[in-house]
mmCIF file of N, CA, C and O in Angstrom:
data_model
loop_
_atom_site.group_PDB
_atom_site.id
_atom_site.type_symbol
_atom_site.label_atom_id
_atom_site.label_comp_id
_atom_site.label_asym_id
_atom_site.label_seq_id
_atom_site.Cartn_x
_atom_site.Cartn_y
_atom_site.Cartn_z
ATOM 1 N N MET A 253 13.696 0.637 17.008
ATOM 2 C CA MET A 253 13.154 1.760 16.121
ATOM 3 C C MET A 253 11.659 1.765 16.209
ATOM 4 O O MET A 253 10.996 0.692 16.219
ATOM 5 N N VAL A 254 11.063 2.947 16.584
ATOM 6 C CA VAL A 254 9.565 2.996 16.735
ATOM 7 C C VAL A 254 9.048 3.305 15.353
ATOM 8 O O VAL A 254 9.533 4.245 14.801
ATOM 9 N N ASP A 255 8.056 2.566 14.818
ATOM 10 C CA ASP A 255 7.412 2.911 13.484
ATOM 11 C C ASP A 255 6.494 4.062 13.726
ATOM 12 O O ASP A 255 5.613 4.032 14.532
ATOM 13 N N PRO A 256 6.535 5.095 12.890
ATOM 14 C CA PRO A 256 5.638 6.261 12.930
ATOM 15 C C PRO A 256 4.384 5.835 12.202
ATOM 16 O O PRO A 256 4.374 4.761 11.621
ATOM 17 N N GLU A 257 3.260 6.437 12.513
ATOM 18 C CA GLU A 257 1.952 6.229 11.624
ATOM 19 C C GLU A 257 2.324 6.510 10.283
ATOM 20 O O GLU A 257 2.897 7.533 9.892
ATOM 21 N N LEU A 258 2.043 5.500 9.417
ATOM 22 C CA LEU A 258 2.344 5.591 7.927
ATOM 23 C C LEU A 258 1.117 6.172 7.127
ATOM 24 O O LEU A 258 1.331 6.207 5.913
ATOM 25 N N GLY A 259 0.059 6.487 7.805
ATOM 26 C CA GLY A 259 -0.905 7.062 7.015
ATOM 27 C C GLY A 259 -1.896 5.988 6.600
ATOM 28 O O GLY A 259 -1.721 4.804 6.698
ATOM 29 N N ARG A 260 -2.940 6.535 5.769
ATOM 30 C CA ARG A 260 -3.928 5.508 5.269
ATOM 31 C C ARG A 260 -4.060 5.855 3.844
ATOM 32 O O ARG A 260 -3.607 6.867 3.276
ATOM 33 N N ALA A 261 -4.596 4.746 3.064
ATOM 34 C CA ALA A 261 -4.836 4.947 1.696
ATOM 35 C C ALA A 261 -6.356 4.454 1.454
ATOM 36 O O ALA A 261 -6.734 3.435 2.026
ATOM 37 N N THR A 262 -7.047 4.965 0.654
ATOM 38 C CA THR A 262 -8.263 4.727 0.104
ATOM 39 C C THR A 262 -8.323 4.360 -1.373
ATOM 40 O O THR A 262 -7.844 5.270 -2.076
ATOM 41 N N ILE A 263 -8.739 3.286 -1.793
ATOM 42 C CA ILE A 263 -8.735 2.965 -3.185
ATOM 43 C C ILE A 263 -10.263 2.712 -3.509
ATOM 44 O O ILE A 263 -10.991 1.964 -2.851
ATOM 45 N N VAL A 264 -10.682 3.291 -4.695
ATOM 46 C CA VAL A 264 -12.043 3.244 -5.224
ATOM 47 C C VAL A 264 -11.956 2.562 -6.505
ATOM 48 O O VAL A 264 -11.194 3.014 -7.477
ATOM 49 N N TYR A 265 -12.675 1.432 -6.676
ATOM 50 C CA TYR A 265 -12.518 0.694 -7.957
ATOM 51 C C TYR A 265 -13.899 0.054 -8.433
ATOM 52 O O TYR A 265 -14.719 -0.182 -7.530
ATOM 53 N N ASP A 266 -13.928 -0.477 -9.620
ATOM 54 C CA ASP A 266 -15.165 -1.019 -10.107
ATOM 55 C C ASP A 266 -14.932 -2.607 -9.961
ATOM 56 O O ASP A 266 -13.989 -3.141 -10.416
ATOM 57 N N LYS A 267 -15.820 -3.259 -9.167
ATOM 58 C CA LYS A 267 -15.745 -4.663 -8.964
ATOM 59 C C LYS A 267 -16.918 -5.168 -9.822
ATOM 60 O O LYS A 267 -18.040 -4.781 -9.832
ATOM 61 N N LEU A 268 -16.648 -6.222 -10.765
ATOM 62 C CA LEU A 268 -17.602 -6.747 -11.590
ATOM 63 C C LEU A 268 -18.942 -7.103 -11.012
ATOM 64 O O LEU A 268 -20.010 -6.797 -11.582
ATOM 65 N N ASP A 269 -18.881 -7.865 -9.841
ATOM 66 C CA ASP A 269 -20.186 -8.330 -9.272
ATOM 67 C C ASP A 269 -20.737 -7.464 -8.276
ATOM 68 O O ASP A 269 -21.671 -7.732 -7.603
ATOM 69 N N ALA A 270 -20.088 -6.369 -7.929
ATOM 70 C CA ALA A 270 -20.487 -5.476 -6.716
ATOM 71 C C ALA A 270 -20.617 -3.990 -7.099
ATOM 72 O O ALA A 270 -20.661 -3.260 -6.140
ATOM 73 N N GLY A 271 -20.415 -3.582 -8.455
ATOM 74 C CA GLY A 271 -20.292 -2.201 -8.590
ATOM 75 C C GLY A 271 -19.118 -1.554 -8.095
ATOM 76 O O GLY A 271 -17.928 -2.097 -7.963
ATOM 77 N N GLN A 272 -19.136 -0.182 -7.691
ATOM 78 C CA GLN A 272 -17.995 0.537 -7.179
ATOM 79 C C GLN A 272 -17.708 0.126 -5.654
ATOM 80 O O GLN A 272 -18.668 0.049 -4.856
ATOM 81 N N VAL A 273 -16.444 -0.170 -5.439
ATOM 82 C CA VAL A 273 -16.060 -0.574 -4.049
ATOM 83 C C VAL A 273 -15.053 0.374 -3.637
ATOM 84 O O VAL A 273 -14.242 0.952 -4.351
ATOM 85 N N GLU A 274 -15.127 0.652 -2.177
ATOM 86 C CA GLU A 274 -14.100 1.535 -1.646
ATOM 87 C C GLU A 274 -13.467 0.727 -0.502
ATOM 88 O O GLU A 274 -14.130 0.258 0.291
ATOM 89 N N ILE A 275 -12.104 0.711 -0.354
ATOM 90 C CA ILE A 275 -11.424 -0.026 0.541
ATOM 91 C C ILE A 275 -10.435 0.976 1.232
ATOM 92 O O ILE A 275 -9.696 1.701 0.439
ATOM 93 N N THR A 276 -10.232 1.150 2.561
ATOM 94 C CA THR A 276 -9.267 1.992 3.233
ATOM 95 C C THR A 276 -8.360 1.004 4.024
ATOM 96 O O THR A 276 -8.829 0.242 4.862
ATOM 97 N N VAL A 277 -7.087 1.154 3.865
ATOM 98 C CA VAL A 277 -6.117 0.463 4.543
ATOM 99 C C VAL A 277 -4.929 1.270 4.978
ATOM 100 O O VAL A 277 -4.830 2.473 4.429
ATOM 101 N N ASP A 278 -4.167 0.740 5.803
ATOM 102 C CA ASP A 278 -2.730 1.456 6.093
ATOM 103 C C ASP A 278 -1.932 1.429 4.825
ATOM 104 O O ASP A 278 -1.947 0.522 4.035
ATOM 105 N N ASN A 279 -1.218 2.527 4.721
ATOM 106 C CA ASN A 279 -0.321 2.742 3.461
ATOM 107 C C ASN A 279 0.662 1.506 3.221
ATOM 108 O O ASN A 279 0.951 1.213 2.112
ATOM 109 N N GLU A 280 1.057 0.902 4.330
ATOM 110 C CA GLU A 280 2.014 -0.228 4.110
ATOM 111 C C GLU A 280 1.272 -1.498 3.516
ATOM 112 O O GLU A 280 1.903 -2.439 3.120
ATOM 113 N N TYR A 281 0.016 -1.404 3.391
ATOM 114 C CA TYR A 281 -0.828 -2.530 2.835
ATOM 115 C C TYR A 281 -1.396 -2.293 1.444
ATOM 116 O O TYR A 281 -2.207 -3.044 0.946
ATOM 117 N N ILE A 282 -0.882 -1.325 0.807
ATOM 118 C CA ILE A 282 -1.196 -1.050 -0.665
ATOM 119 C C ILE A 282 0.035 -0.741 -1.513
ATOM 120 O O ILE A 282 0.880 -0.041 -0.889
ATOM 121 N N ALA A 283 0.095 -1.200 -2.612
ATOM 122 C CA ALA A 283 1.267 -0.975 -3.534
ATOM 123 C C ALA A 283 0.726 -0.996 -4.998
ATOM 124 O O ALA A 283 -0.260 -1.700 -5.327
ATOM 125 N N TYR A 284 1.510 -0.438 -5.988
ATOM 126 C CA TYR A 284 1.253 -0.548 -7.331
ATOM 127 C C TYR A 284 2.380 -1.350 -8.082
ATOM 128 O O TYR A 284 3.637 -0.991 -7.871
ATOM 129 N N PHE A 285 1.994 -2.380 -8.717
ATOM 130 C CA PHE A 285 3.003 -3.189 -9.375
ATOM 131 C C PHE A 285 2.383 -3.927 -10.502
ATOM 132 O O PHE A 285 1.259 -4.420 -10.429
ATOM 133 N N ASP A 286 3.190 -3.930 -11.748
ATOM 134 C CA ASP A 286 2.745 -4.643 -12.896
ATOM 135 C C ASP A 286 1.327 -4.352 -13.385
ATOM 136 O O ASP A 286 0.580 -5.154 -13.505
ATOM 137 N N ASP A 287 1.098 -2.998 -13.293
ATOM 138 C CA ASP A 287 -0.221 -2.444 -13.791
ATOM 139 C C ASP A 287 -1.415 -2.871 -12.885
ATOM 140 O O ASP A 287 -2.559 -2.970 -13.400
ATOM 141 N N HIS A 288 -1.164 -3.300 -11.688
ATOM 142 C CA HIS A 288 -2.222 -3.536 -10.766
ATOM 143 C C HIS A 288 -1.908 -2.959 -9.434
ATOM 144 O O HIS A 288 -0.742 -2.806 -9.067
ATOM 145 N N TRP A 289 -3.015 -2.569 -8.769
ATOM 146 C CA TRP A 289 -2.935 -2.109 -7.351
ATOM 147 C C TRP A 289 -3.000 -3.379 -6.566
ATOM 148 O O TRP A 289 -3.884 -4.293 -6.817
ATOM 149 N N LEU A 290 -2.164 -3.508 -5.547
ATOM 150 C CA LEU A 290 -2.136 -4.680 -4.723
ATOM 151 C C LEU A 290 -2.540 -4.246 -3.417
ATOM 152 O O LEU A 290 -1.981 -3.269 -2.857
ATOM 153 N N VAL A 291 -3.748 -4.863 -2.659
ATOM 154 C CA VAL A 291 -4.216 -4.414 -1.518
ATOM 155 C C VAL A 291 -4.398 -5.669 -0.482
ATOM 156 O O VAL A 291 -5.085 -6.634 -0.854
ATOM 157 N N LYS A 292 -3.728 -5.571 0.664
ATOM 158 C CA LYS A 292 -3.891 -6.707 1.537
ATOM 159 C C LYS A 292 -5.290 -6.517 2.184
ATOM 160 O O LYS A 292 -5.743 -5.505 2.710
ATOM 161 N N VAL A 293 -5.974 -7.748 2.069
ATOM 162 C CA VAL A 293 -7.370 -7.726 2.631
ATOM 163 C C VAL A 293 -7.657 -8.610 3.772
ATOM 164 O O VAL A 293 -8.676 -8.810 4.165
ATOM 165 N N GLY A 294 -6.504 -9.302 4.109
ATOM 166 C CA GLY A 294 -6.683 -10.191 5.330
ATOM 167 C C GLY A 294 -5.570 -11.110 5.418
ATOM 168 O O GLY A 294 -4.444 -11.019 4.728
ATOM 169 N N GLN A 295 -5.751 -12.303 6.213
ATOM 170 C CA GLN A 295 -4.867 -13.296 6.348
ATOM 171 C C GLN A 295 -5.533 -14.623 6.326
ATOM 172 O O GLN A 295 -6.655 -14.740 6.896
ATOM 173 N N ASP A 296 -4.827 -15.662 5.915
ATOM 174 C CA ASP A 296 -5.525 -17.048 5.856
ATOM 175 C C ASP A 296 -5.189 -17.582 7.285
ATOM 176 O O ASP A 296 -4.534 -17.129 8.117
ATOM 177 N N ASP A 297 -5.705 -18.912 7.598
ATOM 178 C CA ASP A 297 -5.531 -19.613 8.808
ATOM 179 C C ASP A 297 -4.173 -19.800 9.179
ATOM 180 O O ASP A 297 -3.641 -20.006 10.250
ATOM 181 N N ASP A 298 -3.214 -19.865 8.072
ATOM 182 C CA ASP A 298 -1.812 -20.127 8.390
ATOM 183 C C ASP A 298 -0.999 -18.762 8.547
ATOM 184 O O ASP A 298 0.153 -18.847 8.629
ATOM 185 N N GLY A 299 -1.670 -17.735 8.543
ATOM 186 C CA GLY A 299 -0.974 -16.403 8.746
ATOM 187 C C GLY A 299 -0.464 -15.820 7.442
ATOM 188 O O GLY A 299 0.263 -14.679 7.520
ATOM 189 N N ASN A 300 -0.744 -16.258 6.292
ATOM 190 C CA ASN A 300 -0.284 -15.793 5.009
ATOM 191 C C ASN A 300 -1.222 -14.491 4.664
ATOM 192 O O ASN A 300 -2.360 -14.708 4.772
ATOM 193 N N ASP A 301 -0.480 -13.563 4.113
ATOM 194 C CA ASP A 301 -1.371 -12.450 3.771
ATOM 195 C C ASP A 301 -2.249 -12.793 2.423
ATOM 196 O O ASP A 301 -1.828 -13.542 1.664
ATOM 197 N N ILE A 302 -3.414 -12.238 2.565
ATOM 198 C CA ILE A 302 -4.278 -12.465 1.325
ATOM 199 C C ILE A 302 -4.373 -10.894 0.560
ATOM 200 O O ILE A 302 -4.680 -10.063 1.199
ATOM 201 N N VAL A 303 -3.981 -11.093 -0.692
ATOM 202 C CA VAL A 303 -3.706 -9.825 -1.456
ATOM 203 C C VAL A 303 -4.688 -9.798 -2.565
ATOM 204 O O VAL A 303 -4.880 -10.697 -3.329
ATOM 205 N N ARG A 304 -5.500 -8.768 -2.715
ATOM 206 C CA ARG A 304 -6.354 -8.522 -3.892
ATOM 207 C C ARG A 304 -5.606 -7.730 -4.988
ATOM 208 O O ARG A 304 -5.044 -6.685 -4.616
ATOM 209 N N ARG A 305 -5.560 -8.213 -6.112
ATOM 210 C CA ARG A 305 -4.943 -7.661 -7.418
ATOM 211 C C ARG A 305 -6.093 -6.876 -8.011
ATOM 212 O O ARG A 305 -6.948 -7.516 -8.395
ATOM 213 N N ILE A 306 -5.984 -5.563 -8.255
ATOM 214 C CA ILE A 306 -7.049 -4.846 -8.925
ATOM 215 C C ILE A 306 -6.336 -4.128 -10.151
ATOM 216 O O ILE A 306 -5.325 -3.454 -10.032
ATOM 217 N N PRO A 307 -6.802 -4.564 -11.235
ATOM 218 C CA PRO A 307 -6.254 -3.976 -12.485
ATOM 219 C C PRO A 307 -6.404 -2.514 -12.630
ATOM 220 O O PRO A 307 -7.398 -1.895 -12.107
ATOM 221 N N ARG A 308 -5.361 -1.812 -13.159
ATOM 222 C CA ARG A 308 -5.268 -0.360 -13.132
ATOM 223 C C ARG A 308 -6.566 0.212 -13.791
ATOM 224 O O ARG A 308 -7.082 1.316 -13.447
ATOM 225 N N ASP A 309 -6.990 -0.395 -14.835
ATOM 226 C CA ASP A 309 -8.171 0.126 -15.553
ATOM 227 C C ASP A 309 -9.425 0.040 -14.887
ATOM 228 O O ASP A 309 -10.473 0.720 -15.302
ATOM 229 N N ARG A 310 -9.522 -0.652 -13.734
ATOM 230 C CA ARG A 310 -10.701 -0.593 -12.962
ATOM 231 C C ARG A 310 -10.748 0.357 -11.787
ATOM 232 O O ARG A 310 -11.808 0.529 -11.186
ATOM 233 N N VAL A 311 -9.636 0.956 -11.520
ATOM 234 C CA VAL A 311 -9.480 1.875 -10.416
ATOM 235 C C VAL A 311 -9.939 3.127 -10.934
ATOM 236 O O VAL A 311 -9.509 3.781 -11.861
ATOM 237 N N GLN A 312 -10.779 3.789 -9.988
ATOM 238 C CA GLN A 312 -11.420 5.130 -10.266
ATOM 239 C C GLN A 312 -10.362 6.210 -9.674
ATOM 240 O O GLN A 312 -9.982 7.111 -10.264
ATOM 241 N N HIS A 313 -9.862 5.953 -8.463
ATOM 242 C CA HIS A 313 -8.861 6.801 -7.815
ATOM 243 C C HIS A 313 -8.276 6.195 -6.518
ATOM 244 O O HIS A 313 -8.903 5.213 -5.953
ATOM 245 N N VAL A 314 -7.188 6.659 -6.204
ATOM 246 C CA VAL A 314 -6.554 6.291 -4.979
ATOM 247 C C VAL A 314 -6.156 7.547 -4.222
ATOM 248 O O VAL A 314 -5.602 8.418 -4.799
ATOM 249 N N GLU A 315 -6.425 7.636 -2.945
ATOM 250 C CA GLU A 315 -6.082 8.811 -2.071
ATOM 251 C C GLU A 315 -5.124 8.175 -1.037
ATOM 252 O O GLU A 315 -5.528 7.233 -0.403
ATOM 253 N N ARG A 316 -4.093 8.901 -0.842
ATOM 254 C CA ARG A 316 -3.118 8.489 0.191
ATOM 255 C C ARG A 316 -2.658 9.710 1.082
ATOM 256 O O ARG A 316 -2.321 10.719 0.483
ATOM 257 N N SER A 317 -2.521 9.449 2.280
ATOM 258 C CA SER A 317 -1.843 10.547 3.203
ATOM 259 C C SER A 317 -0.505 10.053 3.022
ATOM 260 O O SER A 317 0.080 8.971 3.574
ATOM 261 N N VAL A 318 0.488 10.890 2.458
ATOM 262 C CA VAL A 318 1.830 10.491 2.152
ATOM 263 C C VAL A 318 2.903 11.242 3.085
ATOM 264 O O VAL A 318 4.170 10.820 3.031
ATOM 265 N N GLU A 319 2.649 12.097 3.833
ATOM 266 C CA GLU A 319 3.553 12.817 4.658
ATOM 267 C C GLU A 319 4.315 11.902 5.646
ATOM 268 O O GLU A 319 5.462 11.953 5.492
ATOM 269 N N GLU A 320 3.516 11.211 6.400
ATOM 270 C CA GLU A 320 4.279 10.362 7.262
ATOM 271 C C GLU A 320 4.880 9.140 6.479
ATOM 272 O O GLU A 320 5.937 8.782 6.938
ATOM 273 N N PHE A 321 4.351 8.744 5.400
ATOM 274 C CA PHE A 321 4.868 7.733 4.669
ATOM 275 C C PHE A 321 6.268 8.202 4.046
ATOM 276 O O PHE A 321 7.243 7.359 4.204
ATOM 277 N N GLN A 322 6.337 9.444 3.629
ATOM 278 C CA GLN A 322 7.640 9.902 3.178
ATOM 279 C C GLN A 322 8.635 10.072 4.293
ATOM 280 O O GLN A 322 9.694 9.872 4.076
ATOM 281 N N ASN A 323 8.128 10.456 5.433
ATOM 282 C CA ASN A 323 9.048 10.512 6.582
ATOM 283 C C ASN A 323 9.547 9.085 6.920
ATOM 284 O O ASN A 323 10.764 9.014 7.250
ATOM 285 N N LYS A 324 8.783 8.091 6.795
ATOM 286 C CA LYS A 324 9.271 6.887 7.110
ATOM 287 C C LYS A 324 10.438 6.451 6.078
ATOM 288 O O LYS A 324 11.408 5.814 6.436
ATOM 289 N N LEU A 325 10.116 6.722 4.760
ATOM 290 C CA LEU A 325 11.191 6.362 3.696
ATOM 291 C C LEU A 325 12.416 7.170 3.973
ATOM 292 O O LEU A 325 13.485 6.535 3.913
ATOM 293 N N ASP A 326 12.295 8.395 4.422
ATOM 294 C CA ASP A 326 13.437 9.205 4.683
ATOM 295 C C ASP A 326 14.255 8.698 5.847
ATOM 296 O O ASP A 326 15.488 8.533 5.795
ATOM 297 N N MET A 327 13.571 8.311 6.882
ATOM 298 C CA MET A 327 14.183 7.673 8.052
ATOM 299 C C MET A 327 14.952 6.310 7.573
ATOM 300 O O MET A 327 16.094 6.028 8.167
ATOM 301 N N MET A 328 14.224 5.518 6.799
ATOM 302 C CA MET A 328 14.851 4.292 6.395
ATOM 303 C C MET A 328 16.213 4.433 5.556
ATOM 304 O O MET A 328 17.172 3.829 5.672
ATOM 305 N N ALA A 329 16.132 5.595 4.707
ATOM 306 C CA ALA A 329 17.312 5.898 3.970
ATOM 307 C C ALA A 329 18.426 6.500 4.823
ATOM 308 O O ALA A 329 19.627 5.934 4.602
ATOM 309 N N ASP A 330 18.046 7.140 5.894
ATOM 310 C CA ASP A 330 19.018 7.745 6.870
ATOM 311 C C ASP A 330 19.668 6.424 7.437
ATOM 312 O O ASP A 330 21.066 6.496 7.629
ATOM 313 N N GLU A 331 18.992 5.516 8.033
ATOM 314 C CA GLU A 331 19.472 4.394 8.631
ATOM 315 C C GLU A 331 20.302 3.538 7.706
ATOM 316 O O GLU A 331 21.467 3.143 8.128
ATOM 317 N N ALA A 332 20.124 3.481 6.509
ATOM 318 C CA ALA A 332 20.789 2.628 5.534
ATOM 319 C C ALA A 332 22.175 3.439 5.314
ATOM 320 O O ALA A 332 23.246 2.732 5.288
ATOM 321 N N ARG A 333 22.172 4.643 5.247
ATOM 322 C CA ARG A 333 23.406 5.471 5.056
ATOM 323 C C ARG A 333 24.276 5.292 6.129
ATOM 324 O O ARG A 333 25.512 5.246 6.059
ATOM 325 N N GLU A 334 23.689 5.269 7.343
ATOM 326 C CA GLU A 334 24.523 5.053 8.588
ATOM 327 C C GLU A 334 25.178 3.760 8.645
ATOM 328 O O GLU A 334 26.281 3.459 9.133
ATOM 329 N N ARG A 335 24.517 2.642 8.116
ATOM 330 C CA ARG A 335 25.031 1.408 8.238
ATOM 331 C C ARG A 335 26.075 0.911 7.119
ATOM 332 O O ARG A 335 26.805 0.009 7.314
ATOM 333 N N LEU A 336 25.752 1.519 5.872
ATOM 334 C CA LEU A 336 26.737 1.268 4.826
ATOM 335 C C LEU A 336 27.997 1.961 4.914
ATOM 336 O O LEU A 336 28.059 3.221 5.084
ATOM 337 N N PRO A 337 29.146 1.223 4.849
ATOM 338 C CA PRO A 337 30.408 1.917 4.760
ATOM 339 C C PRO A 337 30.644 2.673 3.417
ATOM 340 O O PRO A 337 30.502 2.166 2.356
ATOM 341 N N PHE A 338 31.089 3.830 3.550
ATOM 342 C CA PHE A 338 31.277 4.677 2.348
ATOM 343 C C PHE A 338 32.684 5.107 2.459
ATOM 344 O O PHE A 338 33.359 5.337 3.368
#
């Protein structure tokens, strides 16, 4: 399966020591969980992801291109339906 372009996301938030910060990442590297935005910001020397947790109340806004992201989700759902016996 070839992965389509999943789009990009930009998050703008207030960082205590740096004022307002803007980060742009691929959609697959940003998620919302447990009242925090999680953003992959790199990898350590062992290849483990480094994730920044940004509390919801510090986030000014998040912009995402979601059409391709939705297409990816739809494609994954179709594949799951084909594989699962009904």
